[in-house]
């Protein structure tokens, strides 16, 4: 028996050695061969890009900088994003405008040539199929960009309606620009850097405008727009010229504009209050519910004529049942699908996007709440993970349906930069002399703030970035000592009382520590320092309340608590999508700990995601331990470790397993 176990152990060891990089670097269980690559893929890798699967593409989530540093640098200097996974297409023909107006809410006919707008493709029930920026190049040419994750369904939707339209004699055709790549240059230095590469005067290209011009020797489609809340451009360039253009932009910026990945792009768009389709907008959410009423042209409100118009126009007249709102919170950063409750504990909605704002140094989020609960200044509670009882990480939030306010600045972009303010607890704005836009787009000086959400790709100027160096009101929570205390108390509670809820409460605290950039060794040092100084830790009462009972920390407890935390961190690394954004480039665990536990966690994650299993034979995991460290823990201990991994997966990826 020992001989066969030894042979199996050696086999596992060889497998792990051969797949050492695959287990961690390609931990998303997607076949590399199945992923599409942009023409800049090798350039990303050469510059330290950490590649992850996204909408069927291998894309950089970050580079050598941390996500927080990349986010702030984009606000201060600039960021260059490869967004070539998105789908650009052109509609042409004498009837391309009336055709498109059957599918979207925008007043396309009312656009002047060379201008564009955000719009939404709607279905028969008024729900959002996708959001898109469309540009009227000429009266017989429309250029638009749709999201990568929606490409297949968007193209099928357009094609279906195009066939019916042409069958009735309509003159429209299309071309999908797979021969082009798309770069987004964003930030204060975007215009001055790009100006070095073109003879055209970019100061005369205003927000939302489009030009076909020569940039760095290539014919490009240039739109002054973006998805960050900063001034910037989206550049459609022939793919054979994309690499040279990217290098030229970085060179002309003298190192100030940096390659920036999806992680920072997500935090930037969240800071700007912009929707992410699939999170903040879906097929069952209408533009009115999503706060995109402003994107419905005045003529379209009167005439309708687009899919779902009956539902949407009724909501305009009577009001929607739910509304998208913004949040500022204390405690752990809110996460998608977390439940929102009023002060009485009644469910009023759900978080759709949330995280820590690197620029404001506060937790921010957006989500949907019932109409009537959407007024600015409303207090609410959030459940960090929806499956955990209400006491878990419950915190007061400020609901603000006035995430962004628009104003015209005569000093920047000849009147087209948009400035925003975020409302604080007192209900006063952090901006000064803010205007109040009415539905017609006229601006009136007023301190009464509108209930209006600016969404996808509109450019508000740093609505959360009044001071990059400002201290957070939540800094005390985020101190490593307080995080260590919070974790340790929840560890003791899980050990003393048992139960799945108490375990998941500890896991949730661990996930939050991971997101905030903590390391297992850093938190170990905090606990050891408290142990050596004789600090006593309060015990937790049921439902998270504190008691007067205190006890000192012992070394055995510290070691086991940190081991639990390390296993949680490594399990997060084994999830098939980067569901938890980490705001630090520092590895969460040491190489030794990672080597010891990555195979253990990966085996369980594979079973969970690929085979839909919720349990593995203990002996299988013992063999894994034998192969890696030469010994196996007791079956009951291995079972408890396995339960910790499965429970962590249920917390960070609750939609799985799909069986």
PDB file of N, CA and C in Angstrom, residues 414-493:
ATOM      1  N   UNK A 414     -13.296  74.275 -24.434  1.00  0.00           N
ATOM      2  CA  UNK A 414     -14.233  75.255 -24.999  1.00  0.00           C
ATOM      3  C   UNK A 414     -15.675  74.964 -24.593  1.00  0.00           C
ATOM      4  N   UNK A 415     -15.845  74.564 -23.326  1.00  0.00           N
ATOM      5  CA  UNK A 415     -17.204  74.433 -22.813  1.00  0.00           C
ATOM      6  C   UNK A 415     -17.757  73.037 -22.838  1.00  0.00           C
ATOM      7  N   UNK A 416     -16.914  72.022 -22.978  1.00  0.00           N
ATOM      8  CA  UNK A 416     -17.478  70.689 -23.083  1.00  0.00           C
ATOM      9  C   UNK A 416     -16.975  69.725 -22.015  1.00  0.00           C
ATOM     10  N   UNK A 417     -16.171  70.193 -21.093  1.00  0.00           N
ATOM     11  CA  UNK A 417     -15.793  69.311 -20.006  1.00  0.00           C
ATOM     12  C   UNK A 417     -16.929  69.310 -18.981  1.00  0.00           C
ATOM     13  N   UNK A 418     -17.228  68.173 -18.423  1.00  0.00           N
ATOM     14  CA  UNK A 418     -18.326  68.052 -17.476  1.00  0.00           C
ATOM     15  C   UNK A 418     -17.762  67.846 -16.086  1.00  0.00           C
ATOM     16  N   UNK A 419     -18.233  68.605 -15.144  1.00  0.00           N
ATOM     17  CA  UNK A 419     -17.722  68.550 -13.787  1.00  0.00           C
ATOM     18  C   UNK A 419     -18.796  67.974 -12.886  1.00  0.00           C
ATOM     19  N   UNK A 420     -18.402  67.220 -11.880  1.00  0.00           N
ATOM     20  CA  UNK A 420     -19.407  66.622 -11.013  1.00  0.00           C
ATOM     21  C   UNK A 420     -19.070  66.771  -9.548  1.00  0.00           C
ATOM     22  N   UNK A 421     -20.090  66.620  -8.728  1.00  0.00           N
ATOM     23  CA  UNK A 421     -19.924  66.667  -7.276  1.00  0.00           C
ATOM     24  C   UNK A 421     -20.604  65.464  -6.662  1.00  0.00           C
ATOM     25  N   UNK A 422     -20.080  65.038  -5.539  1.00  0.00           N
ATOM     26  CA  UNK A 422     -20.724  63.955  -4.814  1.00  0.00           C
ATOM     27  C   UNK A 422     -21.277  64.501  -3.511  1.00  0.00           C
ATOM     28  N   UNK A 423     -22.473  64.106  -3.185  1.00  0.00           N
ATOM     29  CA  UNK A 423     -23.137  64.647  -2.006  1.00  0.00           C
ATOM     30  C   UNK A 423     -22.646  63.967  -0.738  1.00  0.00           C
ATOM     31  N   UNK A 424     -22.360  64.758   0.296  1.00  0.00           N
ATOM     32  CA  UNK A 424     -21.872  64.173   1.539  1.00  0.00           C
ATOM     33  C   UNK A 424     -23.025  63.985   2.517  1.00  0.00           C
ATOM     34  N   UNK A 425     -22.692  63.585   3.758  1.00  0.00           N
ATOM     35  CA  UNK A 425     -23.718  63.220   4.732  1.00  0.00           C
ATOM     36  C   UNK A 425     -24.634  64.382   5.080  1.00  0.00           C
ATOM     37  N   UNK A 426     -24.106  65.577   5.000  1.00  0.00           N
ATOM     38  CA  UNK A 426     -24.917  66.725   5.376  1.00  0.00           C
ATOM     39  C   UNK A 426     -25.879  67.146   4.279  1.00  0.00           C
ATOM     40  N   UNK A 427     -25.723  66.525   3.102  1.00  0.00           N
ATOM     41  CA  UNK A 427     -26.571  66.905   1.983  1.00  0.00           C
ATOM     42  C   UNK A 427     -26.015  68.068   1.197  1.00  0.00           C
ATOM     43  N   UNK A 428     -24.795  68.535   1.593  1.00  0.00           N
ATOM     44  CA  UNK A 428     -24.173  69.637   0.873  1.00  0.00           C
ATOM     45  C   UNK A 428     -23.193  69.078  -0.141  1.00  0.00           C
ATOM     46  N   UNK A 429     -23.055  69.790  -1.235  1.00  0.00           N
ATOM     47  CA  UNK A 429     -22.159  69.322  -2.286  1.00  0.00           C
ATOM     48  C   UNK A 429     -20.739  69.742  -1.998  1.00  0.00           C
ATOM     49  N   UNK A 430     -19.788  68.920  -2.513  1.00  0.00           N
ATOM     50  CA  UNK A 430     -18.389  69.287  -2.394  1.00  0.00           C
ATOM     51  C   UNK A 430     -17.953  70.223  -3.511  1.00  0.00           C
ATOM     52  N   UNK A 431     -18.802  70.431  -4.498  1.00  0.00           N
ATOM     53  CA  UNK A 431     -18.506  71.386  -5.553  1.00  0.00           C
ATOM     54  C   UNK A 431     -19.038  72.758  -5.175  1.00  0.00           C
ATOM     55  N   UNK A 432     -18.722  73.751  -5.955  1.00  0.00           N
ATOM     56  CA  UNK A 432     -19.187  75.097  -5.669  1.00  0.00           C
ATOM     57  C   UNK A 432     -19.925  75.646  -6.883  1.00  0.00           C
ATOM     58  N   UNK A 433     -20.951  76.442  -6.570  1.00  0.00           N
ATOM     59  CA  UNK A 433     -21.721  77.078  -7.635  1.00  0.00           C
ATOM     60  C   UNK A 433     -22.195  76.084  -8.674  1.00  0.00           C
ATOM     61  N   UNK A 434     -22.627  74.898  -8.195  1.00  0.00           N
ATOM     62  CA  UNK A 434     -23.045  73.869  -9.140  1.00  0.00           C
ATOM     63  C   UNK A 434     -24.358  74.238  -9.799  1.00  0.00           C
ATOM     64  N   UNK A 435     -24.468  73.986 -11.086  1.00  0.00           N
ATOM     65  CA  UNK A 435     -25.706  74.263 -11.794  1.00  0.00           C
ATOM     66  C   UNK A 435     -26.683  73.123 -11.643  1.00  0.00           C
ATOM     67  N   UNK A 436     -27.889  73.391 -12.029  1.00  0.00           N
ATOM     68  CA  UNK A 436     -28.946  72.390 -11.929  1.00  0.00           C
ATOM     69  C   UNK A 436     -29.563  72.182 -13.303  1.00  0.00           C
ATOM     70  N   UNK A 437     -29.211  71.055 -13.981  1.00  0.00           N
ATOM     71  CA  UNK A 437     -29.753  70.873 -15.330  1.00  0.00           C
ATOM     72  C   UNK A 437     -31.205  70.444 -15.299  1.00  0.00           C
ATOM     73  N   UNK A 438     -32.009  71.036 -16.150  1.00  0.00           N
ATOM     74  CA  UNK A 438     -33.360  70.516 -16.273  1.00  0.00           C
ATOM     75  C   UNK A 438     -33.397  69.560 -17.456  1.00  0.00           C
ATOM     76  N   UNK A 439     -34.554  69.017 -17.741  1.00  0.00           N
ATOM     77  CA  UNK A 439     -34.651  67.943 -18.717  1.00  0.00           C
ATOM     78  C   UNK A 439     -34.307  68.404 -20.116  1.00  0.00           C
ATOM     79  N   UNK A 440     -34.392  69.687 -20.385  1.00  0.00           N
ATOM     80  CA  UNK A 440     -34.104  70.191 -21.726  1.00  0.00           C
ATOM     81  C   UNK A 440     -32.621  70.412 -21.954  1.00  0.00           C
ATOM     82  N   UNK A 441     -31.835  70.269 -20.889  1.00  0.00           N
ATOM     83  CA  UNK A 441     -30.399  70.449 -21.040  1.00  0.00           C
ATOM     84  C   UNK A 441     -29.948  71.867 -20.728  1.00  0.00           C
ATOM     85  N   UNK A 442     -30.867  72.764 -20.365  1.00  0.00           N
ATOM     86  CA  UNK A 442     -30.472  74.106 -19.966  1.00  0.00           C
ATOM     87  C   UNK A 442     -29.959  74.059 -18.530  1.00  0.00           C
ATOM     88  N   UNK A 443     -29.061  74.971 -18.190  1.00  0.00           N
ATOM     89  CA  UNK A 443     -28.451  74.961 -16.868  1.00  0.00           C
ATOM     90  C   UNK A 443     -28.819  76.238 -16.120  1.00  0.00           C
ATOM     91  N   UNK A 444     -29.211  76.049 -14.879  1.00  0.00           N
ATOM     92  CA  UNK A 444     -29.650  77.169 -14.060  1.00  0.00           C
ATOM     93  C   UNK A 444     -28.869  77.172 -12.755  1.00  0.00           C
ATOM     94  N   UNK A 445     -28.264  78.281 -12.351  1.00  0.00           N
ATOM     95  CA  UNK A 445     -27.550  78.327 -11.084  1.00  0.00           C
ATOM     96  C   UNK A 445     -28.503  78.005  -9.937  1.00  0.00           C
ATOM     97  N   UNK A 446     -28.145  77.036  -9.143  1.00  0.00           N
ATOM     98  CA  UNK A 446     -29.018  76.622  -8.054  1.00  0.00           C
ATOM     99  C   UNK A 446     -28.257  75.697  -7.137  1.00  0.00           C
ATOM    100  N   UNK A 447     -28.571  75.699  -5.858  1.00  0.00           N
ATOM    101  CA  UNK A 447     -27.975  74.748  -4.932  1.00  0.00           C
ATOM    102  C   UNK A 447     -28.881  73.558  -4.725  1.00  0.00           C
ATOM    103  N   UNK A 448     -30.001  73.523  -5.406  1.00  0.00           N
ATOM    104  CA  UNK A 448     -30.876  72.353  -5.360  1.00  0.00           C
ATOM    105  C   UNK A 448     -30.362  71.338  -6.366  1.00  0.00           C
ATOM    106  N   UNK A 449     -29.973  70.158  -5.869  1.00  0.00           N
ATOM    107  CA  UNK A 449     -29.325  69.182  -6.733  1.00  0.00           C
ATOM    108  C   UNK A 449     -30.341  68.294  -7.426  1.00  0.00           C
ATOM    109  N   UNK A 450     -30.132  67.963  -8.691  1.00  0.00           N
ATOM    110  CA  UNK A 450     -31.079  67.147  -9.441  1.00  0.00           C
ATOM    111  C   UNK A 450     -30.906  65.668  -9.147  1.00  0.00           C
ATOM    112  N   UNK A 451     -31.959  64.917  -9.314  1.00  0.00           N
ATOM    113  CA  UNK A 451     -31.867  63.465  -9.188  1.00  0.00           C
ATOM    114  C   UNK A 451     -31.614  62.901 -10.568  1.00  0.00           C
ATOM    115  N   UNK A 452     -30.346  62.909 -10.956  1.00  0.00           N
ATOM    116  CA  UNK A 452     -29.990  62.580 -12.339  1.00  0.00           C
ATOM    117  C   UNK A 452     -28.681  61.825 -12.348  1.00  0.00           C
ATOM    118  N   UNK A 453     -28.654  60.657 -12.945  1.00  0.00           N
ATOM    119  CA  UNK A 453     -27.439  59.846 -13.030  1.00  0.00           C
ATOM    120  C   UNK A 453     -26.854  59.918 -14.428  1.00  0.00           C
ATOM    121  N   UNK A 454     -25.637  60.380 -14.551  1.00  0.00           N
ATOM    122  CA  UNK A 454     -24.942  60.316 -15.823  1.00  0.00           C
ATOM    123  C   UNK A 454     -24.343  58.928 -15.935  1.00  0.00           C
ATOM    124  N   UNK A 455     -24.537  58.247 -17.063  1.00  0.00           N
ATOM    125  CA  UNK A 455     -24.082  56.873 -17.171  1.00  0.00           C
ATOM    126  C   UNK A 455     -23.002  56.702 -18.207  1.00  0.00           C
ATOM    127  N   UNK A 456     -22.946  55.547 -18.789  1.00  0.00           N
ATOM    128  CA  UNK A 456     -21.842  55.000 -19.566  1.00  0.00           C
ATOM    129  C   UNK A 456     -21.223  55.997 -20.531  1.00  0.00           C
ATOM    130  N   UNK A 457     -19.918  56.251 -20.333  1.00  0.00           N
ATOM    131  CA  UNK A 457     -19.065  56.975 -21.265  1.00  0.00           C
ATOM    132  C   UNK A 457     -19.240  58.489 -21.260  1.00  0.00           C
ATOM    133  N   UNK A 458     -20.202  59.037 -20.543  1.00  0.00           N
ATOM    134  CA  UNK A 458     -20.251  60.482 -20.432  1.00  0.00           C
ATOM    135  C   UNK A 458     -19.105  60.919 -19.541  1.00  0.00           C
ATOM    136  N   UNK A 459     -18.532  62.092 -19.798  1.00  0.00           N
ATOM    137  CA  UNK A 459     -17.306  62.455 -19.100  1.00  0.00           C
ATOM    138  C   UNK A 459     -17.556  63.475 -18.011  1.00  0.00           C
ATOM    139  N   UNK A 460     -17.771  63.042 -16.763  1.00  0.00           N
ATOM    140  CA  UNK A 460     -17.767  63.974 -15.645  1.00  0.00           C
ATOM    141  C   UNK A 460     -16.338  64.125 -15.153  1.00  0.00           C
ATOM    142  N   UNK A 461     -15.937  65.305 -14.774  1.00  0.00           N
ATOM    143  CA  UNK A 461     -14.542  65.550 -14.427  1.00  0.00           C
ATOM    144  C   UNK A 461     -14.292  65.276 -12.957  1.00  0.00           C
ATOM    145  N   UNK A 462     -13.777  64.095 -12.654  1.00  0.00           N
ATOM    146  CA  UNK A 462     -13.357  63.726 -11.302  1.00  0.00           C
ATOM    147  C   UNK A 462     -14.430  63.978 -10.254  1.00  0.00           C
ATOM    148  N   UNK A 463     -15.558  63.323 -10.372  1.00  0.00           N
ATOM    149  CA  UNK A 463     -16.619  63.590  -9.389  1.00  0.00           C
ATOM    150  C   UNK A 463     -16.250  63.099  -8.015  1.00  0.00           C
ATOM    151  N   UNK A 464     -15.298  62.201  -7.932  1.00  0.00           N
ATOM    152  CA  UNK A 464     -14.895  61.708  -6.617  1.00  0.00           C
ATOM    153  C   UNK A 464     -13.502  62.164  -6.226  1.00  0.00           C
ATOM    154  N   UNK A 465     -12.891  63.011  -7.013  1.00  0.00           N
ATOM    155  CA  UNK A 465     -11.463  63.239  -6.822  1.00  0.00           C
ATOM    156  C   UNK A 465     -11.164  64.661  -6.390  1.00  0.00           C
ATOM    157  N   UNK A 466     -11.835  65.105  -5.355  1.00  0.00           N
ATOM    158  CA  UNK A 466     -11.562  66.463  -4.916  1.00  0.00           C
ATOM    159  C   UNK A 466     -10.136  66.582  -4.376  1.00  0.00           C
ATOM    160  N   UNK A 467      -9.641  65.527  -3.732  1.00  0.00           N
ATOM    161  CA  UNK A 467      -8.296  65.561  -3.156  1.00  0.00           C
ATOM    162  C   UNK A 467      -7.729  64.169  -3.151  1.00  0.00           C
ATOM    163  N   UNK A 468      -6.678  63.971  -3.916  1.00  0.00           N
ATOM    164  CA  UNK A 468      -6.088  62.640  -3.999  1.00  0.00           C
ATOM    165  C   UNK A 468      -5.453  62.238  -2.677  1.00  0.00           C
ATOM    166  N   UNK A 469      -5.042  63.190  -1.898  1.00  0.00           N
ATOM    167  CA  UNK A 469      -4.346  62.841  -0.670  1.00  0.00           C
ATOM    168  C   UNK A 469      -5.223  62.927   0.561  1.00  0.00           C
ATOM    169  N   UNK A 470      -6.504  63.114   0.390  1.00  0.00           N
ATOM    170  CA  UNK A 470      -7.377  63.279   1.538  1.00  0.00           C
ATOM    171  C   UNK A 470      -7.485  62.000   2.335  1.00  0.00           C
ATOM    172  N   UNK A 471      -7.610  62.157   3.641  1.00  0.00           N
ATOM    173  CA  UNK A 471      -7.726  60.988   4.509  1.00  0.00           C
ATOM    174  C   UNK A 471      -9.140  60.469   4.489  1.00  0.00           C
ATOM    175  N   UNK A 472      -9.264  59.175   4.589  1.00  0.00           N
ATOM    176  CA  UNK A 472     -10.587  58.555   4.589  1.00  0.00           C
ATOM    177  C   UNK A 472     -11.184  58.582   5.969  1.00  0.00           C
ATOM    178  N   UNK A 473     -12.495  58.763   6.031  1.00  0.00           N
ATOM    179  CA  UNK A 473     -13.174  58.643   7.314  1.00  0.00           C
ATOM    180  C   UNK A 473     -13.190  57.211   7.781  1.00  0.00           C
ATOM    181  N   UNK A 474     -12.810  56.311   6.900  1.00  0.00           N
ATOM    182  CA  UNK A 474     -12.822  54.891   7.219  1.00  0.00           C
ATOM    183  C   UNK A 474     -11.411  54.344   7.422  1.00  0.00           C
ATOM    184  N   UNK A 475     -10.412  55.231   7.547  1.00  0.00           N
ATOM    185  CA  UNK A 475      -9.036  54.770   7.680  1.00  0.00           C
ATOM    186  C   UNK A 475      -8.843  53.909   8.916  1.00  0.00           C
ATOM    187  N   UNK A 476      -9.574  54.234   9.969  1.00  0.00           N
ATOM    188  CA  UNK A 476      -9.413  53.461  11.201  1.00  0.00           C
ATOM    189  C   UNK A 476      -9.781  52.007  10.969  1.00  0.00           C
ATOM    190  N   UNK A 477     -10.875  51.800  10.218  1.00  0.00           N
ATOM    191  CA  UNK A 477     -11.268  50.423   9.935  1.00  0.00           C
ATOM    192  C   UNK A 477     -10.185  49.720   9.130  1.00  0.00           C
ATOM    193  N   UNK A 478      -9.580  50.458   8.170  1.00  0.00           N
ATOM    194  CA  UNK A 478      -8.654  49.821   7.262  1.00  0.00           C
ATOM    195  C   UNK A 478      -7.257  49.671   7.837  1.00  0.00           C
ATOM    196  N   UNK A 479      -6.995  50.124   9.070  1.00  0.00           N
ATOM    197  CA  UNK A 479      -5.691  49.892   9.654  1.00  0.00           C
ATOM    198  C   UNK A 479      -5.500  48.397   9.817  1.00  0.00           C
ATOM    199  N   UNK A 480      -4.267  47.941   9.601  1.00  0.00           N
ATOM    200  CA  UNK A 480      -4.013  46.499   9.632  1.00  0.00           C
ATOM    201  C   UNK A 480      -4.308  45.909  11.002  1.00  0.00           C
ATOM    202  N   UNK A 481      -4.106  46.690  12.059  1.00  0.00           N
ATOM    203  CA  UNK A 481      -4.379  46.158  13.402  1.00  0.00           C
ATOM    204  C   UNK A 481      -5.870  45.907  13.588  1.00  0.00           C
ATOM    205  N   UNK A 482      -6.682  46.836  13.177  1.00  0.00           N
ATOM    206  CA  UNK A 482      -8.125  46.642  13.337  1.00  0.00           C
ATOM    207  C   UNK A 482      -8.645  45.501  12.474  1.00  0.00           C
ATOM    208  N   UNK A 483      -8.072  45.351  11.278  1.00  0.00           N
ATOM    209  CA  UNK A 483      -8.462  44.221  10.436  1.00  0.00           C
ATOM    210  C   UNK A 483      -8.067  42.917  11.106  1.00  0.00           C
ATOM    211  N   UNK A 484      -6.861  42.880  11.681  1.00  0.00           N
ATOM    212  CA  UNK A 484      -6.407  41.677  12.369  1.00  0.00           C
ATOM    213  C   UNK A 484      -7.319  41.336  13.544  1.00  0.00           C
ATOM    214  N   UNK A 485      -7.715  42.352  14.306  1.00  0.00           N
ATOM    215  CA  UNK A 485      -8.619  42.118  15.441  1.00  0.00           C
ATOM    216  C   UNK A 485      -9.956  41.588  14.958  1.00  0.00           C
ATOM    217  N   UNK A 486     -10.500  42.210  13.901  1.00  0.00           N
ATOM    218  CA  UNK A 486     -11.785  41.771  13.360  1.00  0.00           C
ATOM    219  C   UNK A 486     -11.720  40.316  12.908  1.00  0.00           C
ATOM    220  N   UNK A 487     -10.650  39.960  12.209  1.00  0.00           N
ATOM    221  CA  UNK A 487     -10.487  38.576  11.761  1.00  0.00           C
ATOM    222  C   UNK A 487     -10.375  37.614  12.925  1.00  0.00           C
ATOM    223  N   UNK A 488      -9.564  37.978  13.909  1.00  0.00           N
ATOM    224  CA  UNK A 488      -9.323  37.073  15.032  1.00  0.00           C
ATOM    225  C   UNK A 488     -10.587  36.834  15.836  1.00  0.00           C
ATOM    226  N   UNK A 489     -11.369  37.878  16.045  1.00  0.00           N
ATOM    227  CA  UNK A 489     -12.626  37.715  16.789  1.00  0.00           C
ATOM    228  C   UNK A 489     -13.567  36.779  16.044  1.00  0.00           C
ATOM    229  N   UNK A 490     -13.625  36.927  14.737  1.00  0.00           N
ATOM    230  CA  UNK A 490     -14.511  36.068  13.946  1.00  0.00           C
ATOM    231  C   UNK A 490     -13.981  34.637  13.853  1.00  0.00           C
ATOM    232  N   UNK A 491     -12.651  34.512  13.880  1.00  0.00           N
ATOM    233  CA  UNK A 491     -12.075  33.166  13.928  1.00  0.00           C
ATOM    234  C   UNK A 491     -12.485  32.464  15.220  1.00  0.00           C
ATOM    235  N   UNK A 492     -12.326  33.147  16.333  1.00  0.00           N
ATOM    236  CA  UNK A 492     -12.714  32.563  17.627  1.00  0.00           C
ATOM    237  C   UNK A 492     -14.204  32.224  17.642  1.00  0.00           C
ATOM    238  N   UNK A 493     -14.997  33.121  17.075  1.00  0.00           N
ATOM    239  CA  UNK A 493     -16.436  32.890  17.065  1.00  0.00           C
ATOM    240  C   UNK A 493     -16.781  31.640  16.267  1.00  0.00           C
TER     241      UNK A 493
END
